[in-house]
């Protein structure tokens, strides 16, 4: 347990150290949101109608940014060898890495999500559910994204490959997350969408560590 | 605690190419073995196979402890260090941070880290970013984990390459101490190790 804490703190330190990855992801998030009115026109009614959905789309794209370095850097500089010979199984290691990815990136992004949605014209009453869905969804993004990152290990220019592998898998949380907000805004039952989102994330947390560990073992051999 | 490493009839292949065939030898506690051979003969692959990263095409790799044969997974997770060509250090972090992580992850503690810093004279480097270190300084930082997290079996891949003459001698002293404490060393080398070691030539190559 103590060594997992050591690994978790290292991952957090690396995410925040030099270059400030999470800030970059947040800035990217804001840039996409700023482009949206330019693309679909500034009329407030039209923007307000797509605000929550666009915030979710931007969230999914921003979550991809730092995925590449989740495993790739440790693989390139040999640190993954060292980590594989440690006290914890690769499955546990992958899960810890994804949890750190969620804390470092998912958390700041989910704080940004209601801000961006509100700036685009979504009513303030949606802020809480936007934050909650983004937070839970971010957990799924981190684990599914980690699987893509592990699969792309060793591929040259893996970043784009990660995005192509991962984006289709992010469709369900985008549907459930944006759907829950939509339903809440319309005064209908949002619990179903939210529950599906949570179920997706739980499944991702349960299954993807095995996929990640297998992909890492394959890359190391 | 590993007291003996046995390699029996081991064959390794990478893709279609067979690196070597039917290799057998053993390393006992207190013994150093130097693997020699031409480039591409399979020295690095053999070390990675012992560390469990490469699955042998045939043959077996066994670890023995005082109480008989050990489960390979347990032996690897707690009993061996692999130090490859790459030092496993992050350019953007300080040498001190990296050493601390490597040592604590591999089972060391604060006292053993301090000992390693002293043994490898790393004190002046600890606050520097890894990107600012020379190749030799990086290697010394990586070697520190051997001392900072004591494990019986050292698998070293060209450990001496970037080190100067004094540091090589210094590493020799650390190796001697490790062997005297019942450690095992398996090193792939082109230069001679600074300690007496049994040489095993690995075949073929191209």
Short mmCIF file of C-alpha atoms in Angstrom, two decimals:
data_model
loop_
_atom_site.label_atom_id
_atom_site.label_comp_id
_atom_site.label_asym_id
_atom_site.label_seq_id
_atom_site.Cartn_x
_atom_site.Cartn_y
_atom_site.Cartn_z
CA UNK A 1 0.00 0.00 0.00
CA UNK A 2 2.80 2.38 0.92
CA UNK A 3 4.52 1.83 -2.41
CA UNK A 4 1.26 2.47 -4.29
CA UNK A 5 1.10 5.83 -2.50
CA UNK A 6 4.65 6.50 -3.65
CA UNK A 7 3.66 5.69 -7.24
CA UNK A 8 0.50 7.81 -7.04
CA UNK A 9 2.40 10.82 -5.74
CA UNK A 10 5.03 10.42 -8.45
CA UNK A 11 2.36 10.32 -11.16
CA UNK A 12 0.72 13.44 -9.76
CA UNK A 13 4.07 15.18 -9.52
CA UNK A 14 4.84 14.31 -13.12
CA UNK A 15 1.46 15.51 -14.34
CA UNK A 16 1.81 18.85 -12.59
CA UNK A 17 5.58 19.23 -12.89
CA UNK A 18 7.14 21.40 -15.61
CA UNK A 19 4.78 22.19 -18.40
CA UNK A 20 1.66 22.02 -16.23
CA UNK A 21 -0.23 19.39 -18.24
CA UNK A 22 -3.60 19.92 -16.53
CA UNK A 23 -3.46 23.69 -17.15
CA UNK A 24 -2.76 22.95 -20.79
CA UNK A 25 -5.78 20.64 -20.98
CA UNK A 26 -7.94 23.34 -19.35
CA UNK A 27 -6.67 25.96 -21.80
CA UNK A 28 -7.41 23.59 -24.69
CA UNK A 29 -10.90 23.07 -23.27
CA UNK A 30 -11.44 26.84 -23.17
CA UNK A 31 -10.13 27.24 -26.72
CA UNK A 32 -12.59 24.72 -28.15
CA UNK A 33 -15.41 26.44 -26.28
CA UNK A 34 -14.29 29.81 -27.63
CA UNK A 35 -14.25 28.49 -31.20
CA UNK A 36 -17.78 27.18 -30.98
CA UNK A 37 -19.59 30.57 -31.23
CA UNK A 38 -17.37 31.41 -34.19
CA UNK A 39 -18.36 28.20 -35.91
CA UNK A 40 -22.12 28.14 -35.31
CA UNK A 41 -22.83 31.83 -34.93
CA UNK A 42 -23.21 34.04 -31.86
CA UNK A 43 -26.99 33.88 -31.44
CA UNK A 44 -27.55 33.22 -27.72
CA UNK A 45 -30.54 30.92 -28.23
CA UNK A 46 -28.68 28.66 -30.56
CA UNK A 47 -25.60 28.56 -28.30
CA UNK A 48 -27.61 27.92 -25.18
CA UNK A 49 -29.29 24.97 -26.86
CA UNK A 50 -25.97 23.21 -27.50
CA UNK A 51 -24.01 24.54 -24.52
CA UNK A 52 -24.06 21.42 -22.30
CA UNK A 53 -23.53 19.03 -25.17
CA UNK A 54 -20.63 21.06 -26.51
CA UNK A 55 -19.06 21.24 -23.08
CA UNK A 56 -19.13 17.43 -22.98
CA UNK A 57 -17.64 17.13 -26.44
CA UNK A 58 -14.85 19.53 -25.54
CA UNK A 59 -14.32 17.60 -22.31
CA UNK A 60 -13.84 14.34 -24.20
CA UNK A 61 -11.33 15.95 -26.58
CA UNK A 62 -9.40 17.65 -23.77
CA UNK A 63 -9.14 14.38 -21.87
CA UNK A 64 -7.17 12.92 -24.76
CA UNK A 65 -4.36 15.44 -24.56
CA UNK A 66 -2.23 14.00 -21.81
CA UNK A 67 -3.03 10.34 -22.40
CA UNK A 68 -0.01 9.72 -24.57
CA UNK A 69 2.41 10.30 -21.75
CA UNK A 70 0.57 8.04 -19.32
CA UNK A 71 2.68 5.01 -20.32
CA UNK A 72 4.77 6.16 -23.28
CA UNK A 73 7.30 8.23 -21.34
CA UNK A 74 7.94 5.51 -18.79
CA UNK A 75 8.30 3.06 -21.66
CA UNK A 76 10.76 5.22 -23.58
CA UNK A 77 13.11 5.97 -20.72
CA UNK A 78 13.07 2.49 -19.20
CA UNK A 79 11.16 3.42 -16.05
CA UNK A 80 8.43 0.94 -16.99
CA UNK A 81 10.95 -1.92 -16.53
CA UNK A 82 11.60 -0.72 -13.03
CA UNK A 83 7.91 -0.29 -12.27
CA UNK A 84 7.14 -3.78 -13.60
CA UNK A 85 9.71 -5.25 -11.19
CA UNK A 86 8.11 -3.57 -8.20
CA UNK A 87 5.91 -4.90 -5.43
CA UNK A 88 2.58 -4.41 -7.24
CA UNK A 89 1.12 -6.20 -10.25
CA UNK A 90 0.91 -4.32 -13.53
CA UNK A 91 -2.88 -4.37 -13.21
CA UNK A 92 -2.68 -2.43 -9.95
CA UNK A 93 -0.01 -0.14 -11.36
CA UNK A 94 -2.24 0.69 -14.36
CA UNK A 95 -5.20 1.42 -12.12
CA UNK A 96 -3.10 3.73 -9.92
CA UNK A 97 -1.78 5.54 -12.99
CA UNK A 98 -5.32 6.09 -14.28
CA UNK A 99 -6.54 7.29 -10.90
CA UNK A 100 -3.69 9.79 -10.83
CA UNK A 101 -4.55 10.83 -14.38
CA UNK A 102 -8.12 11.42 -13.21
CA UNK A 103 -7.02 13.48 -10.20
CA UNK A 104 -4.58 15.54 -12.21
CA UNK A 105 -6.64 16.07 -15.37
CA UNK A 106 -10.22 14.94 -14.85
CA UNK A 107 -10.74 16.99 -11.70
CA UNK A 108 -9.60 20.37 -13.12
CA UNK A 109 -11.51 19.68 -16.33
CA UNK A 110 -14.71 18.87 -14.47
CA UNK A 111 -14.38 22.14 -12.58
CA UNK A 112 -13.96 23.87 -15.94
CA UNK A 113 -16.98 22.10 -17.48
CA UNK A 114 -19.77 24.07 -15.74
CA UNK A 115 -17.81 27.30 -16.27
CA UNK A 116 -17.57 26.65 -20.00
CA UNK A 117 -21.18 25.51 -20.28
CA UNK A 118 -22.41 28.59 -18.42
CA UNK A 119 -20.25 30.86 -20.55
CA UNK A 120 -21.87 29.36 -23.63
CA UNK A 121 -25.28 30.19 -22.22
CA UNK A 122 -26.42 27.15 -20.26
CA UNK A 123 -28.49 28.18 -17.23
CA UNK A 124 -26.62 28.33 -13.93
CA UNK A 125 -29.00 25.76 -12.47
CA UNK A 126 -27.25 23.10 -14.57
CA UNK A 127 -23.82 23.81 -13.11
CA UNK A 128 -23.98 21.16 -10.38
CA UNK A 129 -25.12 18.32 -12.59
CA UNK A 130 -22.63 19.34 -15.28
CA UNK A 131 -19.83 19.15 -12.72
CA UNK A 132 -21.05 15.82 -11.33
CA UNK A 133 -21.39 14.13 -14.70
CA UNK A 134 -18.04 15.51 -15.86
CA UNK A 135 -16.36 14.24 -12.70
CA UNK A 136 -17.74 10.72 -13.03
CA UNK A 137 -17.26 10.72 -16.79
CA UNK A 138 -13.66 11.82 -16.35
CA UNK A 139 -13.01 8.64 -14.40
CA UNK A 140 -14.22 6.58 -17.35
CA UNK A 141 -12.20 8.73 -19.76
CA UNK A 142 -9.05 8.11 -17.71
CA UNK A 143 -9.43 4.31 -17.63
CA UNK A 144 -10.60 3.86 -21.23
CA UNK A 145 -7.98 6.37 -22.36
CA UNK A 146 -5.32 4.51 -20.41
CA UNK A 147 -6.20 1.36 -22.33
CA UNK A 148 -5.70 3.19 -25.62
CA UNK A 149 -2.42 4.63 -24.37
CA UNK A 150 -1.15 1.19 -23.34
CA UNK A 151 -2.18 -0.35 -26.67
CA UNK A 152 -0.33 2.35 -28.60
CA UNK A 153 2.92 1.73 -26.66
CA UNK A 154 5.91 1.58 -28.92
CA UNK A 155 4.02 2.83 -31.97
CA UNK A 156 5.67 5.84 -33.53
CA UNK A 157 3.61 8.99 -33.28
CA UNK A 158 1.32 7.15 -30.91
CA UNK A 159 -0.60 10.27 -29.92
CA UNK A 160 -2.91 10.31 -32.92
CA UNK A 161 -3.32 6.56 -32.72
CA UNK A 162 -4.43 6.87 -29.09
CA UNK A 163 -7.03 9.44 -30.10
CA UNK A 164 -8.38 7.27 -32.92
CA UNK A 165 -8.55 4.20 -30.68
CA UNK A 166 -10.07 5.97 -27.72
CA UNK A 167 -12.56 8.46 -29.15
CA UNK A 168 -15.10 5.87 -30.37
CA UNK A 169 -15.00 4.24 -26.94
CA UNK A 170 -15.88 7.58 -25.37
CA UNK A 171 -19.19 7.69 -27.22
CA UNK A 172 -21.26 6.02 -24.46
CA UNK A 173 -20.21 8.35 -21.63
CA UNK A 174 -20.76 11.37 -23.89
CA UNK A 175 -24.26 10.12 -24.72
CA UNK A 176 -25.17 9.32 -21.11
CA UNK A 177 -23.49 12.39 -19.61
CA UNK A 178 -24.88 14.95 -22.02
CA UNK A 179 -28.21 13.08 -21.97
CA UNK A 180 -28.45 13.32 -18.19
CA UNK A 181 -27.86 17.08 -18.31
CA UNK A 182 -30.39 17.45 -21.12
CA UNK A 183 -33.00 15.51 -19.17
CA UNK A 184 -32.31 17.53 -16.02
CA UNK A 185 -32.72 20.78 -17.98
CA UNK A 186 -36.03 19.56 -19.38
CA UNK A 187 -37.22 18.65 -15.90
CA UNK A 188 -37.33 14.94 -16.67
CA UNK A 189 -35.66 12.05 -14.87
CA UNK A 190 -31.89 12.46 -15.18
CA UNK A 191 -31.12 9.56 -12.86
CA UNK A 192 -31.18 6.93 -15.60
CA UNK A 193 -28.55 8.65 -17.74
CA UNK A 194 -26.46 9.33 -14.67
CA UNK A 195 -26.69 5.72 -13.56
CA UNK A 196 -25.68 4.48 -17.00
CA UNK A 197 -22.71 6.86 -16.94
CA UNK A 198 -21.66 5.56 -13.54
CA UNK A 199 -22.10 1.97 -14.71
CA UNK A 200 -19.91 2.61 -17.75
CA UNK A 201 -17.18 4.08 -15.55
CA UNK A 202 -17.34 1.21 -13.07
CA UNK A 203 -17.05 -1.28 -15.90
CA UNK A 204 -14.09 0.66 -17.31
CA UNK A 205 -12.40 0.65 -13.90
CA UNK A 206 -12.99 -3.05 -13.48
CA UNK A 207 -11.95 -4.26 -16.93
CA UNK A 208 -9.40 -1.89 -18.39
CA UNK A 209 -6.59 -2.54 -15.86
CA UNK A 210 -6.36 -6.10 -17.23
CA UNK A 211 -6.21 -4.83 -20.81
CA UNK A 212 -3.60 -2.24 -19.87
CA UNK A 213 -1.42 -4.76 -18.05
CA UNK A 214 -1.56 -7.16 -20.99
CA UNK A 215 -0.66 -4.40 -23.44
CA UNK A 216 2.24 -3.25 -21.25
CA UNK A 217 3.57 -6.81 -20.90
CA UNK A 218 3.41 -7.19 -24.65
CA UNK A 219 5.27 -3.91 -25.18
CA UNK A 220 7.99 -4.85 -22.70
CA UNK A 221 8.73 -8.24 -24.22
CA UNK B 1 15.89 -14.11 -0.85
CA UNK B 2 17.43 -15.58 -4.00
CA UNK B 3 20.51 -17.70 -3.39
CA UNK B 4 20.84 -19.33 -6.79
CA UNK B 5 19.80 -18.60 -10.34
CA UNK B 6 19.67 -21.60 -12.66
CA UNK B 7 19.30 -21.41 -16.41
CA UNK B 8 18.61 -24.73 -18.11
CA UNK B 9 18.64 -25.40 -21.84
CA UNK B 10 17.44 -21.91 -22.51
CA UNK B 11 16.61 -20.84 -26.05
CA UNK B 12 15.62 -17.31 -26.91
CA UNK B 13 14.35 -16.03 -30.20
CA UNK B 14 13.29 -12.60 -31.34
CA UNK B 15 10.76 -12.93 -34.10
CA UNK B 16 12.02 -15.60 -36.49
CA UNK B 17 15.64 -15.28 -35.44
CA UNK B 18 17.06 -17.67 -32.86
CA UNK B 19 19.48 -15.78 -30.61
CA UNK B 20 20.94 -18.77 -28.83
CA UNK B 21 20.03 -22.31 -28.17
CA UNK B 22 20.42 -24.69 -25.22
CA UNK B 23 22.24 -22.31 -22.91
CA UNK B 24 22.77 -23.65 -19.39
CA UNK B 25 24.55 -22.13 -16.45
CA UNK B 26 23.98 -21.19 -12.84
CA UNK B 27 24.89 -18.28 -10.61
CA UNK B 28 25.23 -18.92 -6.90
CA UNK B 29 25.26 -16.55 -3.95
CA UNK B 30 28.48 -14.58 -3.80
CA UNK B 31 29.25 -15.10 -7.46
CA UNK B 32 29.52 -12.68 -10.37
CA UNK B 33 29.03 -13.83 -13.95
CA UNK B 34 30.00 -11.70 -16.93
CA UNK B 35 28.11 -12.37 -20.14
CA UNK B 36 30.21 -11.64 -23.18
CA UNK B 37 29.47 -11.94 -26.85
CA UNK B 38 29.19 -9.90 -30.00
CA UNK B 39 26.60 -7.21 -30.62
CA UNK B 40 23.24 -8.82 -31.17
CA UNK B 41 24.27 -12.11 -29.56
CA UNK B 42 21.39 -11.85 -27.09
CA UNK B 43 23.01 -10.62 -23.88
CA UNK B 44 20.38 -7.97 -23.23
CA UNK B 45 17.60 -10.39 -24.20
CA UNK B 46 18.94 -12.95 -21.74
CA UNK B 47 18.88 -10.38 -18.93
CA UNK B 48 15.33 -9.39 -19.87
CA UNK B 49 14.30 -13.04 -19.96
CA UNK B 50 15.67 -13.54 -16.44
CA UNK B 51 13.72 -10.45 -15.38
CA UNK B 52 10.60 -12.07 -16.84
CA UNK B 53 9.96 -9.67 -19.72
CA UNK B 54 10.77 -12.08 -22.53
CA UNK B 55 9.26 -15.53 -22.63
CA UNK B 56 11.86 -18.18 -23.48
CA UNK B 57 11.29 -20.24 -26.63
CA UNK B 58 12.44 -23.30 -24.68
CA UNK B 59 14.15 -24.18 -21.42
CA UNK B 60 13.64 -22.73 -17.99
CA UNK B 61 14.85 -20.05 -15.62
CA UNK B 62 14.61 -20.96 -11.95
CA UNK B 63 15.28 -19.04 -8.75
CA UNK B 64 16.21 -20.85 -5.58
CA UNK B 65 16.13 -19.57 -2.05
CA UNK B 66 17.37 -21.01 1.22
CA UNK B 67 14.15 -23.03 1.51
CA UNK B 68 14.09 -24.41 -2.02
CA UNK B 69 12.74 -23.18 -5.31
CA UNK B 70 10.97 -19.82 -5.34
CA UNK B 71 7.88 -18.80 -7.24
CA UNK B 72 9.35 -16.88 -10.22
CA UNK B 73 6.89 -13.99 -9.89
CA UNK B 74 7.68 -13.42 -6.21
CA UNK B 75 11.39 -13.77 -6.83
CA UNK B 76 11.25 -11.14 -9.54
CA UNK B 77 9.01 -8.72 -7.68
CA UNK B 78 11.24 -8.55 -4.64
CA UNK B 79 14.53 -10.21 -5.46
CA UNK B 80 16.12 -8.64 -8.51
CA UNK B 81 17.24 -5.36 -9.97
CA UNK B 82 17.47 -4.88 -13.73
CA UNK B 83 19.59 -1.96 -14.84
CA UNK B 84 19.44 -1.68 -18.60
CA UNK B 85 20.91 0.71 -21.16
CA UNK B 86 18.29 3.21 -20.16
CA UNK B 87 18.47 4.69 -16.72
CA UNK B 88 14.72 5.09 -16.22
CA UNK B 89 15.08 8.69 -15.07
CA UNK B 90 12.66 11.46 -16.04
CA UNK B 91 14.46 14.44 -17.60
CA UNK B 92 12.14 16.98 -15.98
CA UNK B 93 12.50 15.76 -12.39
CA UNK B 94 15.41 16.15 -10.04
CA UNK B 95 17.86 13.34 -9.45
CA UNK B 96 16.81 13.32 -5.78
CA UNK B 97 13.11 12.87 -6.61
CA UNK B 98 13.86 10.11 -9.07
CA UNK B 99 16.18 8.26 -6.71
CA UNK B 100 13.62 8.50 -3.92
CA UNK B 101 10.87 7.09 -6.12
CA UNK B 102 13.00 4.28 -7.53
CA UNK B 103 14.26 3.27 -4.11
CA UNK B 104 10.92 3.44 -2.28
CA UNK B 105 9.16 1.59 -5.12
CA UNK B 106 11.74 -1.19 -5.07
CA UNK B 107 11.47 -1.57 -1.31
CA UNK B 108 14.08 0.78 0.16
CA UNK B 109 13.71 3.27 2.97
CA UNK B 110 15.10 6.66 3.97
CA UNK B 111 18.13 5.20 5.73
CA UNK B 112 19.13 3.06 2.76
CA UNK B 113 18.64 6.01 0.39
CA UNK B 114 21.01 8.11 2.49
CA UNK B 115 23.51 5.26 2.41
CA UNK B 116 23.26 5.02 -1.39
CA UNK B 117 23.73 8.76 -1.79
CA UNK B 118 26.92 8.49 0.24
CA UNK B 119 28.18 5.38 -1.52
CA UNK B 120 27.80 6.89 -4.99
CA UNK B 121 28.68 10.47 -3.99
CA UNK B 122 25.40 11.84 -5.29
CA UNK B 123 24.95 14.61 -2.72
CA UNK B 124 25.79 17.49 -5.12
CA UNK B 125 23.50 16.09 -7.85
CA UNK B 126 20.32 15.53 -5.87
CA UNK B 127 18.85 18.99 -6.48
CA UNK B 128 19.63 19.03 -10.21
CA UNK B 129 17.18 18.17 -12.96
CA UNK B 130 18.06 14.91 -14.67
CA UNK B 131 18.26 16.67 -18.05
CA UNK B 132 21.24 18.63 -16.75
CA UNK B 133 23.23 15.56 -15.71
CA UNK B 134 25.90 13.93 -17.84
CA UNK B 135 25.51 10.32 -18.97
CA UNK B 136 27.87 9.15 -16.23
CA UNK B 137 26.02 11.11 -13.55
CA UNK B 138 22.72 9.66 -14.72
CA UNK B 139 24.12 6.16 -14.58
CA UNK B 140 25.36 6.75 -11.03
CA UNK B 141 21.92 8.02 -10.03
CA UNK B 142 20.38 4.87 -11.51
CA UNK B 143 22.97 2.61 -9.89
CA UNK B 144 22.09 4.13 -6.53
CA UNK B 145 18.90 2.09 -6.40
CA UNK B 146 20.98 -1.09 -6.16
CA UNK B 147 22.19 0.16 -2.78
CA UNK B 148 19.07 2.10 -1.78
CA UNK B 149 16.79 -0.92 -2.20
CA UNK B 150 18.85 -4.00 -1.37
CA UNK B 151 17.87 -6.99 -3.53
CA UNK B 152 20.01 -10.10 -3.97
CA UNK B 153 20.21 -10.49 -7.75
CA UNK B 154 21.66 -7.68 -9.86
CA UNK B 155 21.11 -7.89 -13.62
CA UNK B 156 23.34 -5.24 -15.14
CA UNK B 157 23.51 -4.32 -18.80
CA UNK B 158 26.76 -2.54 -19.63
CA UNK B 159 26.86 -0.91 -16.22
CA UNK B 160 30.30 0.60 -16.72
CA UNK B 161 29.93 2.18 -20.16
CA UNK B 162 29.46 5.85 -19.20
CA UNK B 163 31.54 5.78 -16.00
CA UNK B 164 35.06 7.19 -15.57
CA UNK B 165 37.96 5.13 -14.18
CA UNK B 166 37.50 6.21 -10.56
CA UNK B 167 33.77 5.52 -10.60
CA UNK B 168 34.36 2.12 -12.16
CA UNK B 169 36.67 1.24 -9.30
CA UNK B 170 34.06 2.60 -6.89
CA UNK B 171 31.37 0.44 -8.44
CA UNK B 172 33.74 -2.51 -8.16
CA UNK B 173 33.91 -1.97 -4.39
CA UNK B 174 30.11 -1.86 -4.17
CA UNK B 175 29.89 -5.07 -6.20
CA UNK B 176 32.44 -6.80 -3.96
CA UNK B 177 30.46 -5.81 -0.90
CA UNK B 178 27.25 -7.07 -2.49
CA UNK B 179 28.85 -10.43 -3.28
CA UNK B 180 30.30 -10.68 0.22
CA UNK B 181 26.77 -10.19 1.59
CA UNK B 182 25.58 -13.18 -0.43
CA UNK B 183 24.44 -11.31 -3.53
CA UNK B 184 24.47 -12.50 -7.14
CA UNK B 185 25.55 -10.47 -10.16
CA UNK B 186 24.81 -11.24 -13.80
CA UNK B 187 26.23 -8.56 -16.06
CA UNK B 188 26.40 -8.13 -19.82
CA UNK B 189 29.71 -6.50 -20.58
CA UNK B 190 32.17 -5.57 -23.28
CA UNK B 191 34.71 -4.07 -20.87
CA UNK B 192 36.06 -6.18 -18.06
CA UNK B 193 34.16 -5.97 -14.80
CA UNK B 194 36.22 -4.36 -12.02
CA UNK B 195 35.86 -7.55 -9.96
CA UNK B 196 36.78 -11.16 -10.62
CA UNK B 197 33.93 -12.72 -12.56
CA UNK B 198 33.27 -15.95 -14.39
CA UNK B 199 32.88 -15.20 -18.07
CA UNK B 200 30.22 -16.91 -20.18
CA UNK B 201 30.26 -16.36 -23.90
CA UNK B 202 26.92 -16.14 -25.64
CA UNK B 203 26.98 -17.53 -29.13
CA UNK B 204 26.27 -16.36 -32.63
CA UNK B 205 25.47 -12.76 -33.30
CA UNK B 206 25.78 -10.88 -36.52
#
